[in-house]
Amino acid sequence: MIKKLRRKLIAACMISLAIVLTVILGGVNLMSYHKVVADADAVLALLDANDGAFPKNRGGQEEKPEGDVPTDSVPGGKKNPFDQRGMSPETPYESRFFSVLLGKDGQVLQTDTGQIAAVDEEEAVVYAREVSDSGRSSGFWGDYRYRLCEDELGSRIIFLDCGRSLSSFRTTLIASVLLALLGLLAVLALLLVLSKRIVRPVAESYEKQKQFITDAGHELKTPMTIISAAADLAEMECGENQWLTDIRRQAQRLTGLTNDLIYLSRMEEEQPKLQRIAFSLSDMAEEMAQSFQGPAKSQGKELSLHIQPMLACTGDEKAIRQLLSILLDNALKYAPAGGHLELELARQGRNVILTVSNTTVQPVERDKLPHLFDRFYRMDQSRSQQTGGYGLGLSIAQSIVLAHKGKIRAESPDGNTLSVVVTLPV
């Protein structure tokens, strides 16, 4: 259990850190990409507004009114187009672009590759036709951001080289991912070392608890044996009476409880090696069910069987027999007089499905079903003395199933029936 707790702690920390890093780095890189696209679209919009070229008055060096008054403050004065779009006056000298004007009939009317050296006129026309055929008005074509602009003569497609910006973005993205992975590995290494110290108090406490159960069980065995023997001797001397019967019954009950606690502790913590052999699970289920037919009939309860023949299983035969006994005994105890019990065994793929069901006195509360496998838990506390159990049966059944790498769950299909379903690998 302590190993599982440690693994869950490490997994929770790593998943939480991975989510946080993904959100942070994903947000940063997403904003970086959005900035690249926004800057490229701003340049393309300016080129579109000037028929595929930058304004001739680059840097905003227009004729100014007398007195060197800024044009922005003169009524009717022209504003600097670069300032309006948040760009530097150096943008025209830094940008590499080309454009192609296609007529309405698809013919090439004009190409402009004077501002780029990596693309000639033939390549520019090929790019333009492919963009035109795609039906999109903007996007990326390789490392080029394009914009399709409607013109009086046809469609002008402007391409802007974003290679350097995209290369910088990709470098940042790869670097951030690598740093995140290195950070995760570093945290994992730290957790592997520190988690031992974190769970050590819990491990020590649980170890003491397990040792206490084992020691107490062994210490109680001797007095229980003496009490039972003394009750037998007193009965021989004084004859049978109610008090001696109660003493013997309670001694047997306490002995059974002690043995079950020791067995459960050994199964969960020591994980003893199972003596795995191949045996007929169908025959075992039939045999165990037949031994419960008599008690069920005497209590006015009906036990029906649906066992698929010739089903084999590989495992500890003694432990599986105990599992069947626990499930059938539990169903018999908690089924009301006149109730119905059912044992079903069938193969499903590579697994064997064992289901033991019984009707209940009161409607089953589905939120309590996961707690049925807790130690000393009872769904109906008022019937604890009547049934004679002490709430360890299903806990032991769960330990047996887990030791066989199987699964066990409780369910209630209709709210009036309790079913315990066991899945065992063949």
Coordinates of C-alpha atoms in Angstrom, one line a residue:
M1 CA 0.0 0.0 0.0
I2 CA 2.9 2.4 0.8
K3 CA 4.4 1.8 -2.6
K4 CA 1.1 2.5 -4.3
L5 CA 0.8 5.7 -2.2
R6 CA 4.3 6.8 -3.2
R7 CA 3.6 6.1 -6.9
K8 CA 0.3 8.1 -6.7
L9 CA 2.1 11.0 -5.1
I10 CA 4.8 11.1 -7.8
A11 CA 2.2 10.7 -10.6
A12 CA 0.0 13.5 -9.1
C13 CA 3.0 15.9 -8.8
M14 CA 4.3 15.1 -12.3
I15 CA 0.8 15.4 -14.0
S16 CA 0.2 18.7 -12.1
L17 CA 3.6 20.1 -13.2
A18 CA 3.1 19.0 -16.8
I19 CA -0.3 20.7 -17.0
V20 CA 1.1 23.9 -15.5
L21 CA 4.1 23.9 -17.9
T22 CA 1.8 23.2 -20.8
V23 CA -0.5 26.0 -20.0
I24 CA 2.4 28.5 -19.4
L25 CA 4.6 27.6 -22.4
G26 CA 1.6 27.0 -24.6
G27 CA 0.3 30.5 -23.8
V28 CA 3.7 32.1 -24.4
N29 CA 4.3 30.4 -27.7
L30 CA 0.7 31.0 -28.8
M31 CA 1.1 34.7 -28.1
S32 CA 4.5 34.7 -30.0
Y33 CA 2.9 33.1 -33.0
H34 CA 0.0 35.5 -32.9
K35 CA 2.5 38.4 -32.9
V36 CA 4.2 37.0 -36.0
V37 CA 0.9 36.7 -37.8
A38 CA -0.4 40.1 -36.6
D39 CA 2.8 41.9 -37.8
A40 CA 2.7 40.2 -41.1
D41 CA -1.0 41.0 -41.7
A42 CA -0.3 44.6 -40.8
V43 CA 2.4 44.8 -43.5
L44 CA 0.2 43.0 -46.0
A45 CA -2.7 45.4 -45.3
L46 CA -0.4 48.4 -45.9
L47 CA 0.8 46.8 -49.2
D48 CA -2.8 46.1 -50.2
A49 CA -3.8 49.7 -49.6
N50 CA -1.0 50.8 -51.9
D51 CA -1.4 48.4 -54.8
G52 CA 1.3 45.9 -53.7
A53 CA 4.0 48.5 -52.7
F54 CA 5.0 50.6 -49.8
P55 CA 4.1 54.3 -49.8
K56 CA 6.7 56.4 -51.7
N57 CA 7.0 58.9 -48.8
R58 CA 8.9 56.3 -46.7
G59 CA 9.6 57.3 -43.2
G60 CA 6.8 59.8 -43.3
Q61 CA 9.0 62.5 -44.9
E62 CA 6.2 64.4 -46.5
E63 CA 6.1 68.1 -47.4
K64 CA 5.4 70.0 -44.2
P65 CA 3.5 73.3 -43.9
E66 CA 5.4 76.4 -43.1
G67 CA 6.8 76.6 -39.7
D68 CA 7.6 72.9 -39.6
V69 CA 4.3 72.1 -38.0
P70 CA 3.7 68.4 -37.9
T71 CA 1.3 67.2 -40.5
D72 CA -0.8 65.4 -37.9
S73 CA -1.7 68.8 -36.4
V74 CA -2.6 70.5 -39.7
P75 CA -6.2 70.3 -40.8
G76 CA -6.3 68.1 -43.9
G77 CA -2.6 67.0 -43.3
K78 CA -1.7 63.4 -44.1
K79 CA -0.8 61.1 -41.3
N80 CA 2.2 58.9 -41.3
P81 CA 1.0 55.4 -42.5
F82 CA 3.6 53.6 -40.6
D83 CA 2.7 55.3 -37.3
Q84 CA -0.9 54.5 -37.9
R85 CA -0.2 50.8 -38.1
G86 CA 2.3 50.6 -35.3
M87 CA 5.2 49.9 -37.7
S88 CA 8.7 51.4 -37.9
P89 CA 9.7 53.6 -40.8
E90 CA 12.4 51.0 -41.5
T91 CA 9.8 48.4 -42.3
P92 CA 10.0 48.8 -46.1
Y93 CA 13.8 48.1 -45.9
E94 CA 13.3 45.1 -43.7
S95 CA 10.5 43.4 -45.6
R96 CA 10.9 41.0 -48.4
F97 CA 7.8 40.5 -50.6
F98 CA 6.4 39.8 -54.0
S99 CA 3.0 40.1 -55.7
V100 CA 1.2 38.7 -58.7
L101 CA -1.9 40.3 -60.4
L102 CA -4.2 37.7 -61.9
G103 CA -7.0 38.7 -64.3
K104 CA -10.6 37.6 -63.9
D105 CA -9.9 35.0 -66.5
G106 CA -6.9 33.7 -64.6
Q107 CA -4.3 35.2 -66.8
V108 CA -1.1 36.8 -65.3
L109 CA -1.3 40.6 -65.7
Q110 CA 1.6 41.7 -63.6
T111 CA 4.3 40.3 -61.4
D112 CA 6.5 42.2 -59.0
T113 CA 9.6 40.3 -57.6
G114 CA 11.8 43.4 -57.2
Q115 CA 11.8 43.2 -53.4
I116 CA 12.9 39.6 -53.0
A117 CA 15.8 37.5 -54.3
A118 CA 14.6 34.0 -53.3
V119 CA 11.7 33.8 -55.8
D120 CA 11.7 34.5 -59.5
E121 CA 8.7 35.4 -61.7
E122 CA 7.9 31.8 -62.7
E123 CA 7.9 30.6 -59.0
A124 CA 5.8 33.7 -58.1
V125 CA 3.2 32.8 -60.7
V126 CA 3.1 29.1 -59.5
Y127 CA 2.6 30.2 -55.9
A128 CA -0.1 32.7 -56.9
R129 CA -2.1 30.1 -59.0
E130 CA -1.9 27.6 -56.1
V131 CA -3.2 30.2 -53.6
S132 CA -5.9 31.2 -56.0
D133 CA -7.0 27.6 -56.5
S134 CA -7.1 27.0 -52.7
G135 CA -10.0 29.5 -52.4
R136 CA -8.5 31.1 -49.2
S137 CA -8.0 34.8 -48.9
S138 CA -5.1 34.7 -46.4
G139 CA -2.8 32.3 -44.7
F140 CA 0.6 30.7 -44.9
W141 CA 2.2 29.2 -48.0
G142 CA 5.4 27.7 -46.7
D143 CA 7.2 30.5 -44.9
Y144 CA 5.3 33.2 -46.9
R145 CA 2.2 34.9 -45.4
Y146 CA -0.1 35.8 -48.3
R147 CA -3.1 38.0 -48.8
L148 CA -5.5 37.9 -51.7
C149 CA -6.8 41.4 -52.6
E150 CA -9.6 42.1 -55.1
D151 CA -8.6 44.6 -57.7
E152 CA -10.5 46.2 -60.6
L153 CA -8.5 44.2 -63.0
G154 CA -8.7 40.9 -61.1
S155 CA -7.1 39.5 -57.9
R156 CA -3.7 40.7 -56.5
I157 CA -2.0 38.1 -54.3
I158 CA 0.8 39.6 -52.1
F159 CA 3.3 37.3 -50.4
L160 CA 5.4 38.4 -47.5
D161 CA 8.5 36.5 -46.4
C162 CA 8.2 35.5 -42.7
G163 CA 11.0 33.1 -42.7
R164 CA 13.1 34.8 -40.1
S165 CA 10.2 35.4 -37.8
L166 CA 8.9 31.8 -38.1
S167 CA 12.4 30.5 -37.6
S168 CA 12.8 32.5 -34.4
F169 CA 9.3 31.2 -33.3
R170 CA 10.2 27.6 -34.0
T171 CA 13.6 27.9 -32.2
T172 CA 11.8 29.4 -29.1
L173 CA 9.1 26.6 -29.3
I174 CA 11.7 23.8 -29.5
A175 CA 13.8 25.4 -26.8
S176 CA 10.8 25.8 -24.4
V177 CA 9.7 22.2 -25.0
L178 CA 13.2 20.8 -24.3
L179 CA 13.6 22.9 -21.2
A180 CA 10.1 21.8 -20.0
L181 CA 11.1 18.1 -20.5
L182 CA 14.4 18.7 -18.7
G183 CA 12.5 20.4 -15.9
L184 CA 10.1 17.4 -15.7
L185 CA 13.0 14.9 -15.6
A186 CA 14.7 17.0 -12.9
V187 CA 11.5 17.2 -10.8
L188 CA 11.0 13.4 -11.3
A189 CA 14.5 12.7 -10.0
L190 CA 13.9 14.9 -7.0
L191 CA 10.5 13.3 -6.3
L192 CA 12.0 9.8 -6.5
V193 CA 14.5 10.8 -3.7
L194 CA 12.2 13.0 -1.6
S195 CA 9.0 11.0 -1.8
K196 CA 10.7 8.3 0.3
R197 CA 11.1 10.9 3.1
I198 CA 7.6 12.2 2.6
V199 CA 5.8 8.9 3.0
R200 CA 8.2 7.6 5.6
P201 CA 6.0 8.7 8.6
V202 CA 3.0 7.1 7.0
A203 CA 5.0 3.9 6.2
E204 CA 6.2 3.7 9.8
S205 CA 2.7 4.2 11.2
Y206 CA 1.2 1.6 8.9
E207 CA 4.0 -0.8 9.7
K208 CA 3.4 -0.4 13.4
Q209 CA -0.3 -0.9 12.8
K210 CA 0.3 -4.1 10.8
Q211 CA 2.8 -5.4 13.5
F212 CA 0.2 -4.6 16.2
I213 CA -2.5 -6.6 14.4
T214 CA -0.1 -9.5 13.9
D215 CA 1.2 -9.5 17.5
A216 CA -2.3 -9.0 19.0
G217 CA -3.6 -11.8 16.9
H218 CA -1.0 -14.2 18.1
E219 CA -1.4 -13.0 21.7
L220 CA -5.2 -13.5 21.6
K221 CA -5.0 -17.0 20.2
T222 CA -3.7 -18.6 23.4
P223 CA -6.3 -17.0 25.8
M224 CA -9.1 -17.8 23.3
T225 CA -8.0 -21.4 23.2
I226 CA -7.9 -21.5 27.0
I227 CA -11.3 -19.8 27.4
S228 CA -12.9 -22.4 24.9
A229 CA -11.2 -25.3 26.7
A230 CA -12.3 -23.9 30.1
A231 CA -15.9 -23.5 28.9
D232 CA -15.9 -27.2 27.7
L233 CA -14.6 -28.4 31.1
A234 CA -17.1 -26.3 32.9
E235 CA -19.9 -27.7 30.8
M236 CA -18.7 -31.2 31.6
E237 CA -18.8 -30.4 35.3
C238 CA -21.9 -28.3 35.5
G239 CA -23.8 -29.4 32.4
E240 CA -24.9 -27.4 29.4
N241 CA -26.3 -23.9 30.1
Q242 CA -26.8 -20.6 28.3
W243 CA -23.9 -18.8 29.8
L244 CA -21.3 -21.4 28.8
T245 CA -22.8 -21.5 25.3
D246 CA -22.5 -17.7 25.0
I247 CA -18.9 -17.8 26.2
R248 CA -18.0 -20.5 23.6
R249 CA -19.8 -18.7 20.8
Q250 CA -18.1 -15.3 21.5
A251 CA -14.7 -17.0 21.9
Q252 CA -15.2 -18.6 18.5
R253 CA -16.3 -15.3 17.0
L254 CA -13.2 -13.5 18.4
T255 CA -10.9 -16.3 17.2
G256 CA -12.4 -16.0 13.7
L257 CA -12.0 -12.3 13.7
T258 CA -8.4 -12.6 14.8
N259 CA -7.6 -15.1 12.1
D260 CA -9.2 -13.0 9.4
L261 CA -7.3 -9.9 10.5
I262 CA -4.0 -11.8 10.4
Y263 CA -4.8 -13.3 7.0
L264 CA -5.9 -9.9 5.5
S265 CA -2.7 -8.2 6.8
R266 CA -0.6 -11.0 5.3
M267 CA -2.3 -10.8 2.0
E268 CA -2.1 -7.0 1.6
E269 CA 1.4 -6.4 3.0
E270 CA 3.4 -9.5 2.7
Q271 CA 1.9 -10.5 -0.6
P272 CA 2.6 -14.2 -0.2
K273 CA 3.6 -16.2 -3.3
L274 CA 0.5 -17.9 -4.7
Q275 CA 0.7 -21.6 -5.6
R276 CA -0.6 -21.2 -9.1
I277 CA -2.1 -24.3 -10.8
A278 CA -4.6 -24.9 -13.5
F279 CA -8.0 -26.1 -12.3
S280 CA -11.6 -26.3 -13.4
L281 CA -13.3 -23.2 -12.1
S282 CA -16.7 -24.4 -13.3
D283 CA -16.4 -27.6 -11.2
M284 CA -15.3 -25.7 -8.2
A285 CA -18.1 -23.2 -8.5
E286 CA -20.7 -26.0 -8.9
E287 CA -19.3 -27.8 -5.8
M288 CA -19.2 -24.7 -3.6
A289 CA -22.8 -23.7 -4.7
Q290 CA -24.1 -27.1 -3.9
S291 CA -22.8 -26.8 -0.3
F292 CA -24.9 -23.6 0.1
Q293 CA -28.1 -25.1 -1.4
G294 CA -29.0 -26.7 1.9
P295 CA -28.6 -23.6 4.1
A296 CA -30.4 -21.5 1.5
K297 CA -33.4 -23.9 1.4
S298 CA -33.6 -24.1 5.1
Q299 CA -33.8 -20.3 5.3
G300 CA -36.5 -20.1 2.7
K301 CA -34.1 -18.6 0.1
E302 CA -33.6 -19.7 -3.5
L303 CA -30.2 -20.2 -5.0
S304 CA -30.0 -20.4 -8.8
L305 CA -26.8 -21.3 -10.8
H306 CA -25.8 -20.2 -14.3
I307 CA -22.3 -21.8 -14.8
Q308 CA -20.7 -22.1 -18.1
P309 CA -19.1 -25.6 -18.2
M310 CA -15.4 -26.4 -18.9
L311 CA -14.0 -23.0 -17.7
A312 CA -10.5 -23.3 -16.4
C313 CA -8.5 -20.9 -14.3
T314 CA -4.8 -20.6 -13.3
G315 CA -4.3 -19.5 -9.7
D316 CA -4.3 -20.5 -6.1
E317 CA -7.1 -23.1 -5.8
K318 CA -7.4 -22.7 -2.0
A319 CA -7.7 -18.9 -2.3
I320 CA -10.2 -19.0 -5.1
R321 CA -12.3 -21.5 -3.1
Q322 CA -12.2 -19.1 -0.1
L323 CA -13.3 -16.3 -2.5
L324 CA -16.3 -18.3 -3.6
S325 CA -17.2 -19.2 0.0
I326 CA -17.0 -15.6 1.1
L327 CA -19.2 -14.3 -1.7
L328 CA -21.8 -17.0 -1.3
D329 CA -21.8 -16.7 2.4
N330 CA -22.2 -12.9 2.2
A331 CA -25.1 -13.2 -0.3
L332 CA -26.8 -15.8 1.9
K333 CA -26.4 -13.7 5.1
Y334 CA -27.8 -10.5 3.6
A335 CA -30.6 -11.9 1.4
P336 CA -34.0 -11.7 3.2
A337 CA -36.3 -14.7 3.9
G338 CA -37.9 -15.7 0.6
G339 CA -35.1 -13.8 -1.3
H340 CA -33.2 -14.9 -4.3
L341 CA -29.5 -15.7 -4.8
E342 CA -27.8 -16.2 -8.0
L343 CA -24.3 -17.4 -9.0
E344 CA -23.2 -16.8 -12.6
L345 CA -19.9 -17.8 -14.2
A346 CA -19.1 -17.1 -17.8
R347 CA -16.1 -16.4 -20.1
Q348 CA -15.6 -13.0 -21.6
G349 CA -12.7 -12.6 -23.9
R350 CA -9.5 -13.6 -22.0
N351 CA -11.3 -13.2 -18.6
V352 CA -13.7 -15.2 -16.5
I353 CA -16.5 -13.2 -15.0
L354 CA -17.9 -14.4 -11.7
T355 CA -21.1 -12.7 -10.4
V356 CA -22.8 -13.4 -7.1
S357 CA -26.1 -11.6 -6.6
N358 CA -28.7 -11.4 -3.9
T359 CA -31.9 -9.5 -3.3
T360 CA -31.8 -7.0 -0.3
V361 CA -34.2 -6.0 2.4
Q362 CA -33.8 -2.3 1.8
P363 CA -33.1 -0.4 -1.4
V364 CA -29.3 -0.3 -2.2
E365 CA -27.7 3.1 -1.9
R366 CA -25.4 3.2 -4.9
D367 CA -23.0 5.8 -3.3
K368 CA -22.2 3.3 -0.6
L369 CA -21.2 0.5 -3.0
P370 CA -17.5 1.4 -3.3
H371 CA -17.2 1.2 0.6
L372 CA -18.3 -2.4 0.7
F373 CA -14.7 -3.5 0.4
D374 CA -13.5 -1.4 3.4
R375 CA -12.7 -3.2 6.6
F376 CA -15.5 -3.4 9.1
Y377 CA -17.9 -1.6 6.8
R378 CA -21.6 -2.6 6.8
M379 CA -24.2 -1.3 4.5
D380 CA -26.9 -2.1 7.0
Q381 CA -25.5 -1.5 10.5
S382 CA -28.7 -2.6 12.2
R383 CA -28.2 -6.2 11.0
S384 CA -24.7 -6.6 12.2
Q385 CA -25.5 -8.8 15.2
Q386 CA -28.2 -10.7 13.3
T387 CA -26.0 -11.8 10.5
G388 CA -23.1 -12.6 12.8
G389 CA -20.4 -11.1 10.5
Y390 CA -17.8 -8.5 11.3
G391 CA -17.2 -6.7 8.0
L392 CA -14.0 -8.3 6.8
G393 CA -15.3 -10.8 4.2
L394 CA -15.4 -8.6 1.2
S395 CA -12.0 -7.0 2.2
I396 CA -10.5 -10.5 2.1
A397 CA -12.2 -11.2 -1.2
Q398 CA -10.7 -8.1 -2.7
S399 CA -7.2 -9.0 -1.5
I400 CA -7.6 -12.5 -3.1
V401 CA -8.8 -11.0 -6.4
L402 CA -6.0 -8.4 -6.5
A403 CA -3.4 -11.0 -5.7
H404 CA -4.6 -12.8 -8.9
K405 CA -4.3 -9.6 -10.9
G406 CA -8.1 -9.4 -11.2
K407 CA -10.8 -6.8 -10.5
I408 CA -13.8 -6.8 -8.2
R409 CA -16.7 -4.4 -7.9
A410 CA -20.1 -4.1 -6.4
E411 CA -23.1 -2.9 -8.4
S412 CA -26.9 -2.7 -8.1
P413 CA -28.7 -2.9 -11.5
D414 CA -32.2 -2.3 -10.2
G415 CA -31.6 -0.8 -6.7
N416 CA -33.0 -3.9 -5.0
T417 CA -30.3 -6.4 -5.9
L418 CA -26.7 -6.4 -4.8
S419 CA -24.2 -8.0 -7.2
V420 CA -20.5 -8.6 -6.6
V421 CA -18.7 -9.0 -9.9
V422 CA -15.2 -10.5 -10.1
T423 CA -13.1 -10.5 -13.2
L424 CA -10.2 -13.0 -13.2
P425 CA -7.7 -13.6 -16.0
V426 CA -7.8 -17.1 -17.5

